[in-house]
Amino acid sequence: MGGLSQAFADAFLLLLDFDARVFEIVLLSLQVSGLAVLIGTVIGLPLGACLAVGDFPGKQVAAVVVNGFMGLPSVVVGVVVYLVLSRSGPMGEFGLLYTPSAMVIAQVVLVVPLMAAIARQVVEDSWRQYREELAALRFGWRDTVRVLLHDCRFSLSVAVLAGLGRAMSEVGAVMIVGGNIDRSTRVMTTAIALETSKGDLPLAIALGMVLLVLILLLNAGAFALRTSVMRQFE
Amino acid sequence: MSLFPLQLRDVVFRPNGRAVLDGVDLTLSGEGITVILGPNGAGKSVLLRTVCGLLQPTGGSLDWGGGAFDPLAVGMVFQHPVMLRSSVIDNIALGLVPRGVGARDRRLAAMAMLEQVGLADRANDNARQLSGGEQQRLALGRVWLTRPRLLLLDEPTSSLDPSAVEAVERIVRQIRTEGTKILMTTHNLGQATRLADDIVFLAGGRVREHVSVRRFFSQPASVEARQFIQGELPWHLAF
Amino acid sequence: MASGLLKRLLPALALTATALTVQAGESITLASTTSTENSGLFGYILPIFERTSGIQVKVVALGTGQALDVGKRGDADALLVHDRAKEEAFVAEGFGAYRKDVMYNDFVVVGPAADPAGIAAAKTTDEAFAKIADSGSTFASRADRSGTHSAEMRFWKAAGKDPEAQAWYKASGSGMGATLNMAAGVGAYTLSDRGSWANFKNRQDLKILFQGDEKLYNPYGVILINPVKHPHVKKAAAETFINWITSDAGHQAIADYKLHGEQLFFPLKEK
């Protein structure tokens, strides 16, 4: 047990010695996952709302697919996106492999089903309240989607945070499509994996602590923002 | 083009074997306020929802002046209206969204309607923080803004205090003056006498009487109506 | 409300998106092995190269087998790996334009300090591996088609032993570092390149028990991915790198890299 506590102690000391390269890695993590979640919000939340209230052919199939994809292991997504983006693959001409763009793409694939599934639940619960009223006002499902997305905007932050959590903590997909290239595609999770494989456990733990604190701060920030704005309209 | 006369022929609503509407025959003209009275469980709310198109009757038919049912011409206000998590002005304009009215035009129309229903000074407030009476006025304004040909009201003032009741009734009368046909239910006999042109008495899922308001209260034809009026009266007197 | 936030967030993220895709200056992608990455060699020599040439070398560290696959698919511009036989086959099959010698280091056999198989007393590599098999001591293998794994398989064969499916043989299927972690964790023997071992910090009870046999010689080669097969390959920039790393300047940089005062890689002059 001495080894573990020693590692944590070393990690804490390392953190105090602020390193520019750690900052670079943290910034890239935020950029990649942030962009992925932004795209995920634009695609996933309306998708979830449509699955909740929509009336279109193939809706049931879409719902099953979205739910299934929610449980996709990140390595699987990594391999598939890799094969698609590879020079020998269908989208090879864009040369996206081993770039941060590839990492964003892979994380979008991971994050959209999760955010859609949560949005679907949130919107469904809200719809139950409004259903009769909206029907009497003759709302079609497309208008209903728009109105409910706006009405549930506070609860939908849960979906955004879930997506952010999934994106920032996954390692399988970004490792495979990004290559964990120093100063180029190395993010927090792949850096932790690398330092662990080099046996440098204190540094790995230090990075892990930074990641954890980061995610906590993001959640706390979202909570504060939500409560302050919610006071206006709840 | 006109929806009227609206003829209900032998309308039955039997959702789980139990006949909530058991053969409703009713003819409504396109003018004035028709009030539906009846004991609890008579099927008043179900009847309104069927006319609104929210429920499909198990049997019978609705004839809309010989033409087709036009959903955009029929509006309904519920007993407990729902408010979106947004401002009063956004809520009152809600009915214009599915009718394809642009944001700017919606806002203009909404401001005008807020004046009509006496909520202009609350335009930017959180709609969920309005009192019961204010929310009911908002709901009325919301549907009125869509200029329905037929307006359905389900117990519009059942949970309101007297001054709020008066404010709502004033708006209802204004809507009637504009030429909109109103079909409403109420427990409040005083309200019925104040607002109704004609009374439909519904009991046991059937229309027992459909006469002018004066006639109904002075000479109720059926036993059930007589009992109903008398049963309700003490409550009404205490009002 | 949401629109207001988005209006502020959107430009920031759009700028990010462009920043992520636009690359400052020239770069090549080099698929290499975990042994070179984990030893810290690239961290030392690549900045030197970048200073003189202005070309950024982006290293994707995989096992030799994986790196060759990446090369076949055309997802890299050049390879730096250590499996002579596979490298030559790669060029012969037309995936590589040519290969050149770069450097060598050696393998070491590490194991628990108590040395249950007694390999410290062995005189040859064959004897060491035979002793491990005969004593049934736990052995951690990379089992990932890497250069190190290929070498390991050669040693078992030469010793006349087949470790496949034996209870004491643990095939981890992962890189050198992960395998060393496992060996340290369960007290197993394993074959490692000296570079990875030198930079490995989680040794616990492990130490080098057998080394120095000429059979443990481990040469590295660099390959240019064939531009005929993959026209998008950055031939000029990749060749600048290949020429540098096989030049006196490159050799000097390799020789200058020391960890804990110890030189890990030795330049190979082209014959």
XYZ file of C-alpha atoms in Angstrom:
744
model
C 0.000 0.000 0.000
C 3.037 2.214 0.506
C 3.619 2.266 -3.250
C 0.162 3.659 -3.927
C 0.268 6.466 -1.411
C 3.820 7.305 -2.504
C 2.572 7.547 -6.075
C -0.192 9.956 -5.052
C 2.241 12.054 -3.066
C 4.620 12.243 -6.030
C 1.735 13.090 -8.290
C 0.668 15.996 -6.140
C 4.215 17.374 -6.131
C 4.393 17.025 -9.910
C 1.212 19.027 -10.311
C 2.648 21.888 -8.337
C 5.511 21.994 -10.808
C 3.334 23.326 -13.628
C 4.495 22.094 -17.009
C 3.835 23.782 -20.337
C 3.471 20.452 -22.078
C 0.792 19.348 -19.667
C -1.039 22.553 -20.480
C -0.755 21.771 -24.195
C -2.224 18.323 -23.637
C -5.073 19.660 -21.500
C -5.903 22.320 -24.067
C -6.042 19.787 -26.875
C -8.296 17.505 -24.804
C -10.706 20.397 -24.240
C -10.657 21.399 -27.889
C -11.242 17.914 -29.262
C -13.926 16.901 -26.776
C -15.492 20.356 -26.736
C -15.895 20.424 -30.478
C -17.159 16.852 -30.516
C -19.797 17.655 -27.900
C -20.821 20.830 -29.709
C -21.407 18.847 -32.894
C -23.050 16.178 -30.793
C -25.455 18.748 -29.359
C -26.425 20.028 -32.782
C -27.053 16.522 -34.086
C -27.946 14.528 -30.996
C -30.418 16.692 -29.117
C -32.789 17.295 -32.039
C -32.399 13.632 -32.958
C -33.468 12.613 -29.466
C -36.390 15.009 -29.532
C -37.524 13.652 -32.892
C -37.355 10.129 -31.528
C -39.518 11.229 -28.608
C -42.312 13.026 -30.418
C -41.744 12.347 -34.067
C -44.017 10.612 -36.469
C -42.044 9.368 -39.447
C -41.335 6.048 -41.123
C -38.473 4.089 -39.569
C -38.749 5.807 -36.219
C -38.789 2.549 -34.254
C -35.760 1.256 -36.102
C -33.915 4.503 -35.485
C -34.733 4.336 -31.780
C -33.366 0.814 -31.474
C -30.218 1.732 -33.398
C -29.557 4.805 -31.263
C -30.011 2.858 -28.055
C -27.736 0.111 -29.305
C -25.013 2.502 -30.375
C -25.029 4.076 -26.952
C -23.171 1.033 -25.688
C -20.530 0.987 -28.415
C -17.079 0.312 -26.998
C -14.773 3.186 -27.870
C -12.127 0.860 -29.345
C -14.658 -0.483 -31.824
C -15.552 3.016 -32.920
C -11.837 3.758 -33.143
C -11.156 0.827 -35.438
C -14.096 1.554 -37.716
C -13.317 5.260 -38.030
C -9.667 4.335 -38.606
C -10.558 2.077 -41.513
C -12.807 4.742 -42.993
C -10.239 7.538 -42.708
C -7.222 5.447 -43.682
C -5.594 6.289 -47.007
C -6.763 2.908 -48.198
C -10.249 3.603 -46.984
C -13.249 5.382 -48.516
C -12.357 8.775 -47.081
C -8.616 8.436 -47.374
C -8.131 11.312 -49.794
C -8.784 13.841 -47.046
C -5.733 12.691 -45.114
C -7.553 13.020 -41.808
C -5.982 10.077 -40.035
C -3.647 10.896 -37.150
C -5.008 14.412 -36.899
C -7.173 16.003 -34.214
C -10.010 16.138 -36.757
C -10.073 12.358 -36.842
C -10.329 12.349 -33.067
C -13.251 14.757 -33.183
C -15.010 12.573 -35.750
C -14.551 9.448 -33.651
C -15.808 11.185 -30.523
C -18.845 12.561 -32.342
C -19.759 8.982 -33.253
C -19.412 8.010 -29.602
C -21.258 10.970 -28.177
C -24.276 11.418 -30.470
C -26.136 8.214 -29.491
C -25.668 8.932 -25.803
C -26.890 12.506 -26.053
C -29.784 11.515 -28.280
C -30.896 8.830 -25.860
C -30.855 11.213 -22.901
C -32.544 13.983 -24.861
C -35.219 11.541 -25.886
C -36.007 10.691 -22.287
C -35.997 14.313 -21.174
C -38.233 15.457 -24.001
C -40.571 12.509 -23.589
C -41.127 13.339 -19.938
C -41.842 16.949 -20.790
C -44.136 16.059 -23.643
C -46.444 14.182 -21.363
C -47.191 17.511 -19.686
C -47.816 19.469 -22.838
C -49.225 16.873 -25.150
C -52.939 17.726 -24.946
C -52.400 21.473 -25.026
C -50.088 21.270 -28.036
C -52.514 18.944 -29.795
C -55.347 21.405 -29.248
C -53.197 24.189 -30.673
C -52.622 21.910 -33.695
C -48.860 21.486 -33.338
C -47.272 19.106 -35.862
C -44.383 16.982 -34.624
C -41.718 19.192 -36.163
C -42.982 22.318 -34.388
C -43.359 20.250 -31.222
C -39.690 19.234 -31.430
C -38.627 22.857 -31.637
C -40.841 24.013 -28.792
C -39.877 21.168 -26.470
C -36.153 21.478 -27.146
C -36.402 25.075 -26.052
C -38.614 24.288 -23.092
C -36.348 21.510 -21.823
C -33.188 23.511 -22.331
C -32.130 23.291 -18.679
C -32.710 19.583 -18.309
C -30.937 18.980 -21.597
C -27.738 20.249 -20.053
C -27.574 16.798 -18.480
C -27.228 15.357 -21.958
C -24.449 17.779 -22.796
C -22.538 16.980 -19.630
C -22.945 13.264 -20.187
C -21.538 13.667 -23.668
C -18.638 15.713 -22.373
C -17.878 13.125 -19.726
C -17.878 10.312 -22.226
C -15.704 12.225 -24.678
C -13.126 13.445 -22.190
C -12.678 10.110 -20.475
C -12.488 7.776 -23.440
C -9.115 6.566 -24.662
C -9.734 3.747 -27.120
C -11.003 5.737 -30.076
C -8.662 8.715 -29.877
C -5.669 6.427 -29.408
C -6.361 4.506 -32.584
C -7.380 7.345 -34.897
C -5.080 9.945 -33.387
C -1.953 7.885 -32.839
C -1.040 9.639 -29.580
C 1.532 11.729 -31.440
C 3.632 13.962 -29.240
C 2.657 17.650 -29.549
C 0.067 16.756 -32.146
C -2.635 14.314 -31.093
C -1.773 13.556 -27.513
C -4.663 14.180 -25.137
C -4.999 13.562 -21.429
C -6.256 10.013 -21.647
C -3.692 8.852 -24.189
C -0.943 10.597 -22.234
C -2.016 8.729 -19.119
C -1.960 5.461 -21.058
C 1.510 6.213 -22.374
C 2.997 7.165 -19.015
C 1.463 4.080 -17.464
C 3.047 1.914 -20.146
C 6.382 3.560 -19.395
C 5.882 2.636 -15.796
C 5.827 6.289 -14.798
C 2.894 5.899 -12.451
C 3.270 9.182 -10.538
C 2.982 11.182 -13.730
C 0.086 9.059 -14.939
C -1.756 9.622 -11.678
C -0.953 13.321 -11.771
C -2.503 13.601 -15.197
C -5.422 11.531 -14.016
C -5.986 13.939 -11.174
C -5.894 16.882 -13.553
C -8.453 15.189 -15.772
C -10.700 14.467 -12.833
C -10.511 18.028 -11.533
C -11.212 19.324 -15.019
C -14.340 17.243 -15.401
C -15.526 18.244 -11.937
C -14.975 21.915 -12.736
C -16.913 21.616 -15.969
C -19.803 19.973 -14.175
C -19.744 22.523 -11.377
C -19.670 25.355 -13.894
C -22.604 23.930 -15.770
C -24.531 23.526 -12.546
C -23.872 27.115 -11.488
C -24.830 28.431 -14.901
C -27.966 26.367 -14.950
C -29.214 27.381 -11.525
C -28.562 31.049 -12.103
C -30.393 31.098 -15.421
C -33.091 28.737 -14.283
C -34.163 31.113 -11.543
C -35.589 33.218 -14.270
C -37.874 30.692 -15.796
C -38.554 27.647 -13.665
C -66.732 27.129 -45.541
C -68.788 27.412 -42.416
C -68.528 24.735 -39.778
C -72.111 25.121 -38.724
C -74.624 23.880 -37.974
C -72.519 21.307 -36.103
C -74.518 18.132 -35.808
C -73.598 15.313 -33.474
C -75.478 12.148 -34.300
C -75.557 9.292 -31.846
C -72.000 9.942 -30.730
C -70.707 7.163 -28.541
C -67.431 7.055 -26.613
C -66.833 3.737 -24.975
C -63.097 3.484 -24.205
C -63.018 0.464 -21.888
C -66.471 -0.951 -22.218
C -67.886 1.786 -20.027
C -70.009 4.175 -22.104
C -68.906 7.689 -21.201
C -70.903 9.115 -24.088
C -73.867 6.944 -24.788
C -75.517 8.301 -27.895
C -75.202 12.078 -27.923
C -77.499 13.907 -30.312
C -76.883 17.618 -30.521
C -77.175 20.447 -33.016
C -75.211 23.650 -32.479
C -75.689 26.908 -34.333
C -72.759 29.164 -35.151
C -73.639 31.896 -32.749
C -73.650 32.624 -29.070
C -72.539 30.740 -26.007
C -73.769 27.232 -25.359
C -73.169 26.003 -21.829
C -73.108 22.282 -21.055
C -74.358 21.456 -17.561
C -74.554 18.133 -15.857
C -73.585 16.052 -12.868
C -70.048 14.761 -12.463
C -69.131 11.924 -14.752
C -71.833 12.915 -17.228
C -69.207 13.131 -19.935
C -68.957 16.895 -20.364
C -65.164 17.034 -20.698
C -65.117 14.000 -22.962
C -67.723 15.618 -25.177
C -65.625 18.754 -25.521
C -62.505 16.761 -26.340
C -64.390 14.783 -28.954
C -65.636 17.947 -30.616
C -62.072 19.298 -30.491
C -60.781 16.241 -32.288
C -58.591 15.104 -29.394
C -60.666 11.956 -28.909
C -62.061 9.715 -31.580
C -65.653 8.621 -30.922
C -66.279 4.894 -30.783
C -69.488 5.394 -32.735
C -71.721 8.022 -34.256
C -70.747 11.018 -36.366
C -69.980 14.716 -36.350
C -71.255 16.769 -39.252
C -69.529 20.141 -39.614
C -72.034 22.107 -41.658
C -71.787 19.549 -44.404
C -68.049 20.099 -44.819
C -64.869 18.613 -43.384
C -63.554 19.155 -39.857
C -61.113 22.066 -39.895
C -58.779 21.708 -36.892
C -57.395 25.208 -37.249
C -60.873 26.634 -36.830
C -61.547 24.934 -33.506
C -59.690 25.893 -30.343
C -59.857 24.709 -26.742
C -58.920 26.055 -23.320
C -58.423 23.465 -20.607
C -59.312 23.571 -16.956
C -55.680 23.791 -15.891
C -53.785 25.426 -18.725
C -50.102 24.539 -19.163
C -47.461 27.201 -19.338
C -44.147 26.771 -21.133
C -40.980 27.648 -19.302
C -40.810 31.061 -20.906
C -42.283 34.513 -20.760
C -45.915 35.519 -20.746
C -45.644 36.997 -24.219
C -44.011 33.849 -25.614
C -46.743 31.742 -24.090
C -49.607 33.791 -25.447
C -48.115 33.706 -28.948
C -47.677 29.935 -28.879
C -50.809 29.227 -30.908
C -49.442 31.189 -33.847
C -46.374 28.949 -34.223
C -48.073 26.040 -36.011
C -49.951 28.541 -38.093
C -46.686 29.670 -39.627
C -46.622 33.199 -38.239
C -43.127 34.698 -38.101
C -41.479 35.749 -34.854
C -41.877 39.443 -35.368
C -45.536 39.232 -36.340
C -46.140 36.888 -33.442
C -44.727 39.412 -31.047
C -46.873 42.231 -32.382
C -50.049 40.201 -32.260
C -49.150 38.926 -28.812
C -48.680 42.439 -27.401
C -52.073 43.458 -28.714
C -53.719 40.423 -27.175
C -51.942 40.975 -23.850
C -53.632 44.397 -23.766
C -57.006 42.786 -24.451
C -56.700 40.328 -21.582
C -55.126 42.806 -19.202
C -51.658 41.248 -18.942
C -49.657 43.809 -20.903
C -47.581 44.864 -17.899
C -46.524 41.236 -17.296
C -45.301 40.590 -20.832
C -41.767 39.610 -19.898
C -42.509 37.854 -16.641
C -42.152 34.125 -16.122
C -45.526 32.725 -17.172
C -45.356 30.010 -14.522
C -45.395 32.617 -11.795
C -48.750 34.072 -12.756
C -51.754 33.515 -10.508
C -54.423 31.008 -11.489
C -56.689 33.705 -12.806
C -53.911 35.341 -14.783
C -52.883 32.034 -16.322
C -56.493 31.375 -17.313
C -56.686 34.777 -18.981
C -53.401 34.056 -20.735
C -54.719 30.706 -21.962
C -57.847 32.363 -23.258
C -55.823 35.016 -25.024
C -53.565 32.320 -26.470
C -56.428 30.535 -28.170
C -58.297 33.727 -29.023
C -55.209 34.879 -30.936
C -55.710 31.983 -33.342
C -59.174 33.356 -34.185
C -61.069 30.068 -33.993
C -64.534 29.760 -35.420
C -65.495 27.553 -32.480
C -64.017 27.976 -29.013
C -64.299 25.190 -26.433
C -63.871 26.010 -22.731
C -63.563 23.275 -20.121
C -64.434 24.638 -16.654
C -62.617 27.925 -17.283
C -63.105 29.362 -13.786
C -63.535 26.351 -11.519
C -60.579 27.152 -9.295
C -60.657 30.931 -9.361
C -61.739 33.569 -6.866
C -64.704 35.865 -7.672
C -62.735 38.784 -9.103
C -60.745 36.460 -11.323
C -63.975 34.780 -12.412
C -65.375 38.149 -13.398
C -62.252 39.047 -15.411
C -62.410 35.757 -17.313
C -66.130 36.087 -17.993
C -65.566 39.563 -19.364
C -63.116 38.178 -21.914
C -65.468 35.352 -22.836
C -68.167 37.881 -23.576
C -65.789 39.880 -25.745
C -64.960 36.782 -27.743
C -68.635 36.089 -28.223
C -69.174 39.651 -29.449
C -66.525 39.064 -32.137
C -68.702 36.340 -33.552
C -66.911 33.243 -32.285
C -69.156 30.374 -31.286
C -68.431 29.215 -27.738
C -69.172 25.816 -26.244
C -68.291 25.574 -22.568
C -68.815 23.515 -19.455
C -69.201 24.776 -15.924
C -70.278 23.771 -12.453
C -71.152 27.324 -11.632
C -74.904 27.813 -12.231
C -74.577 31.534 -11.697
C -71.973 31.649 -14.449
C -74.315 29.672 -16.658
C -77.080 32.195 -16.171
C -74.654 35.070 -16.777
C -73.034 33.777 -19.925
C -75.247 31.215 -21.654
C -77.533 31.753 -24.568
C -78.601 28.122 -24.480
C -78.085 25.213 -22.110
C -77.267 21.626 -22.976
C -78.048 19.336 -20.078
C -75.910 16.196 -20.188
C -76.562 13.276 -17.871
C -75.514 9.642 -18.115
C -73.700 10.233 -21.382
C -76.755 11.636 -23.159
C -78.276 15.003 -23.913
C -81.444 15.295 -21.848
C -82.286 18.871 -22.776
C -81.125 21.581 -25.118
C -83.087 24.793 -24.560
C -82.639 28.516 -24.007
C -81.087 29.459 -20.704
C -84.240 31.146 -19.460
C -86.357 28.151 -20.263
C -83.938 25.721 -18.625
C -83.858 27.417 -15.293
C -87.555 28.360 -15.136
C -89.001 25.199 -16.642
C -86.554 22.310 -16.582
C -88.216 19.547 -18.549
C -86.524 16.452 -17.141
C -86.473 15.060 -13.656
C -82.696 14.891 -13.694
C -82.476 18.561 -14.622
C -84.805 19.555 -11.853
C -82.827 17.548 -9.316
C -79.601 18.925 -10.660
C -80.695 22.531 -10.351
C -82.068 21.995 -6.914
C -79.067 19.988 -5.780
C -76.690 22.611 -6.957
C -78.720 25.567 -5.812
C -77.744 25.808 -2.164
C -74.116 25.843 -3.257
C -74.956 28.521 -5.751
C -76.817 30.639 -3.224
C -73.878 30.533 -0.858
C -71.771 32.025 -3.585
C -30.746 32.155 -23.794
C -29.041 29.205 -25.352
C -28.609 31.194 -28.518
C -26.732 33.879 -26.634
C -24.269 31.365 -25.209
C -23.860 29.635 -28.537
C -23.105 32.912 -30.241
C -20.125 33.327 -27.979
C -19.041 29.698 -27.997
C -19.325 29.113 -31.715
C -16.543 31.398 -32.934
C -14.197 30.057 -30.268
C -14.816 26.506 -31.327
C -14.735 27.326 -35.037
C -11.328 28.878 -34.488
C -10.353 25.721 -32.659
C -11.542 23.596 -35.535
C -9.415 25.477 -38.017
C -6.460 25.433 -35.663
C -6.820 21.705 -35.312
C -6.705 21.050 -39.022
C -4.295 23.703 -40.246
C -0.704 22.634 -39.710
C 2.056 25.133 -39.225
C 4.985 24.177 -41.449
C 5.814 20.876 -43.056
C 5.469 17.523 -41.428
C 5.763 13.808 -42.109
C 4.192 10.858 -40.383
C 6.646 8.245 -39.139
C 5.245 4.936 -37.964
C 7.660 3.448 -35.491
C 7.854 1.086 -32.553
C 7.040 1.476 -28.910
C 10.649 0.599 -28.076
C 12.002 3.694 -29.789
C 9.220 5.867 -28.328
C 9.463 4.509 -24.809
C 13.225 4.847 -24.711
C 12.950 8.584 -25.170
C 15.170 8.541 -28.262
C 12.720 10.442 -30.469
C 12.230 13.079 -27.839
C 15.944 13.802 -28.146
C 16.832 13.443 -31.825
C 13.683 14.751 -33.549
C 13.923 18.304 -32.221
C 17.480 18.367 -33.605
C 16.210 17.298 -37.014
C 13.367 19.784 -36.892
C 15.728 22.616 -36.101
C 17.906 21.911 -39.111
C 15.200 21.017 -41.624
C 12.056 22.755 -40.411
C 10.160 19.487 -40.836
C 8.076 18.166 -37.957
C 8.218 14.397 -37.602
C 4.983 13.026 -36.180
C 5.653 9.673 -34.607
C 2.898 7.106 -34.320
C 4.251 4.490 -31.939
C 2.935 0.981 -32.591
C 4.480 -2.469 -32.712
C 6.610 -3.352 -35.765
C 3.865 -5.556 -37.201
C 1.252 -2.806 -36.794
C 3.632 -0.186 -38.178
C 4.165 -2.280 -41.312
C 0.391 -2.597 -41.710
C 0.017 1.162 -41.411
C 2.693 1.488 -44.090
C 0.874 -0.942 -46.357
C -2.280 1.126 -46.063
C -0.350 4.248 -46.893
C -1.166 6.017 -43.649
C 2.471 6.931 -42.989
C 5.270 8.467 -45.036
C 8.110 6.406 -43.551
C 8.726 3.565 -41.092
C 11.400 2.988 -38.467
C 11.150 -0.588 -37.195
C 13.279 -3.539 -36.066
C 12.486 -6.783 -37.842
C 14.958 -7.267 -40.700
C 13.161 -10.168 -42.313
C 9.797 -8.413 -42.366
C 11.340 -5.139 -43.516
C 12.940 -6.798 -46.519
C 9.720 -8.598 -47.390
C 7.888 -5.276 -47.142
C 10.175 -3.720 -49.741
C 10.164 -6.827 -51.913
C 6.364 -6.779 -52.021
C 6.459 -3.235 -53.293
C 5.056 -1.467 -50.246
C 8.385 0.136 -49.449
C 10.574 1.978 -51.946
C 13.770 0.947 -50.134
C 15.177 0.255 -46.678
C 18.318 1.511 -44.965
C 20.172 0.539 -41.789
C 19.892 3.120 -39.056
C 21.079 1.852 -35.682
C 21.115 -1.122 -33.381
C 20.712 -1.898 -29.768
C 20.335 -5.137 -27.969
C 17.747 -7.150 -26.168
C 17.963 -8.074 -22.529
C 16.170 -10.730 -20.553
C 14.759 -9.315 -17.337
C 13.203 -11.252 -14.521
C 12.578 -11.418 -10.764
C 15.719 -10.796 -8.694
C 15.479 -14.255 -7.143
C 15.936 -15.786 -10.619
C 14.015 -19.064 -10.093
C 15.076 -20.375 -13.520
C 18.733 -19.602 -12.862
C 19.308 -17.910 -16.211
C 22.022 -15.678 -14.821
C 24.270 -18.705 -15.049
C 23.348 -19.404 -18.684
C 26.088 -19.018 -21.294
C 23.947 -18.587 -24.378
C 20.545 -17.180 -25.256
C 19.344 -20.667 -26.189
C 20.345 -21.931 -22.759
C 18.606 -19.057 -20.996
C 15.334 -19.624 -22.800
C 15.558 -23.373 -22.345
C 16.038 -22.901 -18.608
C 12.928 -20.733 -18.399
C 10.834 -23.291 -20.244
C 12.196 -26.246 -18.307
C 11.630 -24.622 -14.935
C 8.135 -23.528 -15.897
C 8.851 -20.006 -14.685
C 6.327 -17.378 -15.679
C 7.206 -15.563 -18.885
C 5.422 -12.434 -20.118
C 5.305 -12.123 -23.883
C 4.282 -9.148 -25.981
C 2.593 -11.451 -28.495
C 1.808 -8.479 -30.746
C 3.815 -9.126 -33.933
C 6.356 -6.541 -32.862
C 10.074 -6.724 -33.594
C 10.681 -7.766 -30.018
C 8.061 -10.476 -30.255
C 9.513 -11.803 -33.517
C 12.913 -12.009 -31.858
C 11.409 -13.783 -28.869
C 9.817 -16.373 -31.123
C 13.167 -16.954 -32.841
C 14.822 -17.574 -29.476
C 12.221 -20.099 -28.376
C 12.604 -21.934 -31.649
C 16.375 -21.976 -31.457
C 16.140 -23.329 -27.907
C 13.872 -26.058 -29.156
C 10.978 -25.057 -26.907
C 7.370 -24.304 -27.724
C 5.784 -21.997 -25.123
C 2.430 -21.816 -26.884
C -0.494 -22.713 -24.618
C 1.752 -23.443 -21.652
C 0.429 -22.347 -18.278
C 3.556 -20.324 -17.440
C 3.484 -18.383 -20.736
C 1.495 -15.137 -20.523
C 0.744 -13.564 -23.892
C -0.313 -10.011 -23.145
C -0.728 -8.777 -26.703
C 0.499 -5.312 -25.813
C 3.432 -2.941 -26.062
C 6.759 -3.185 -24.256
C 5.754 -0.968 -21.389
C 2.514 -2.770 -20.655
C 4.314 -6.108 -20.835
C 6.999 -4.888 -18.446
C 4.282 -3.704 -16.080
C 2.792 -7.156 -16.156
C 6.155 -8.840 -15.635
C 6.836 -6.567 -12.679
C 3.388 -7.206 -11.307
C 3.496 -11.006 -11.352
C 7.251 -11.540 -11.101
C 7.759 -12.915 -14.590
C 10.643 -13.073 -17.044
C 10.371 -11.104 -20.247
C 12.411 -10.093 -23.252
C 12.859 -6.351 -23.610
C 14.927 -4.001 -25.725
C 17.481 -2.114 -23.671
C 16.013 1.273 -24.512
C 12.560 0.560 -23.170
C 14.015 -1.078 -20.077
C 16.314 1.848 -19.364
C 13.398 4.264 -19.354
C 10.996 1.993 -17.510
C 10.198 3.312 -14.066
C 8.047 0.617 -12.522
C 10.700 -2.071 -12.139
C 9.718 -3.263 -8.680
C 11.606 -6.552 -8.269
C 12.797 -6.913 -11.865
C 16.384 -6.714 -13.035
C 18.469 -7.673 -16.054
C 19.456 -11.318 -15.640
C 20.879 -12.162 -19.055
C 22.528 -9.960 -21.669
C 25.467 -9.552 -23.997
C 25.027 -12.572 -26.261
C 25.519 -11.546 -29.889
C 22.233 -13.235 -30.726
C 20.538 -10.444 -28.815
C 21.681 -7.954 -31.416
C 18.701 -5.847 -32.529
C 19.086 -3.740 -35.675
C 16.676 -0.994 -36.773
C 15.866 -0.029 -40.340
C 14.106 2.925 -41.934
C 11.806 2.478 -44.924
C 10.339 5.000 -47.369
C 6.747 4.122 -48.193
C 6.547 3.502 -51.933
C 5.234 6.678 -53.615
C 4.277 4.619 -56.645
C 1.802 2.684 -54.585
C 0.720 5.698 -52.516
C 1.151 8.914 -54.494
C 0.226 11.140 -51.600
C 3.369 10.153 -49.668
C 5.528 13.167 -48.845
C 8.528 11.771 -50.654
C 10.807 14.814 -50.509
C 10.288 15.531 -46.832
C 10.483 11.856 -45.878
C 13.723 11.442 -47.789
C 15.134 14.506 -46.080
C 14.531 12.707 -42.811
C 15.879 9.361 -44.034
C 18.987 11.003 -45.404
C 19.539 12.858 -42.169
C 19.108 9.891 -39.850
C 21.560 7.833 -41.928
C 24.028 10.692 -42.154
C 26.865 11.538 -39.800
C 24.731 14.229 -38.202
C 21.921 11.795 -37.533
C 24.309 9.148 -36.270
C 25.851 11.657 -33.930
C 22.470 12.569 -32.525
C 21.626 8.910 -31.965
C 24.930 8.238 -30.271
C 24.617 11.339 -28.144
C 21.341 10.188 -26.610
C 22.065 8.847 -23.179
C 19.785 7.806 -20.386
C 21.267 7.778 -16.894
C 24.647 8.194 -18.576
C 24.132 5.095 -20.658
C 24.029 5.127 -24.469
C 21.052 3.113 -25.640
C 21.335 3.055 -29.446
C 24.365 2.603 -31.662
C 24.462 3.982 -35.207
C 24.876 1.546 -38.078
C 26.925 2.658 -41.036
C 25.444 1.724 -44.399
C 27.563 -1.036 -45.915
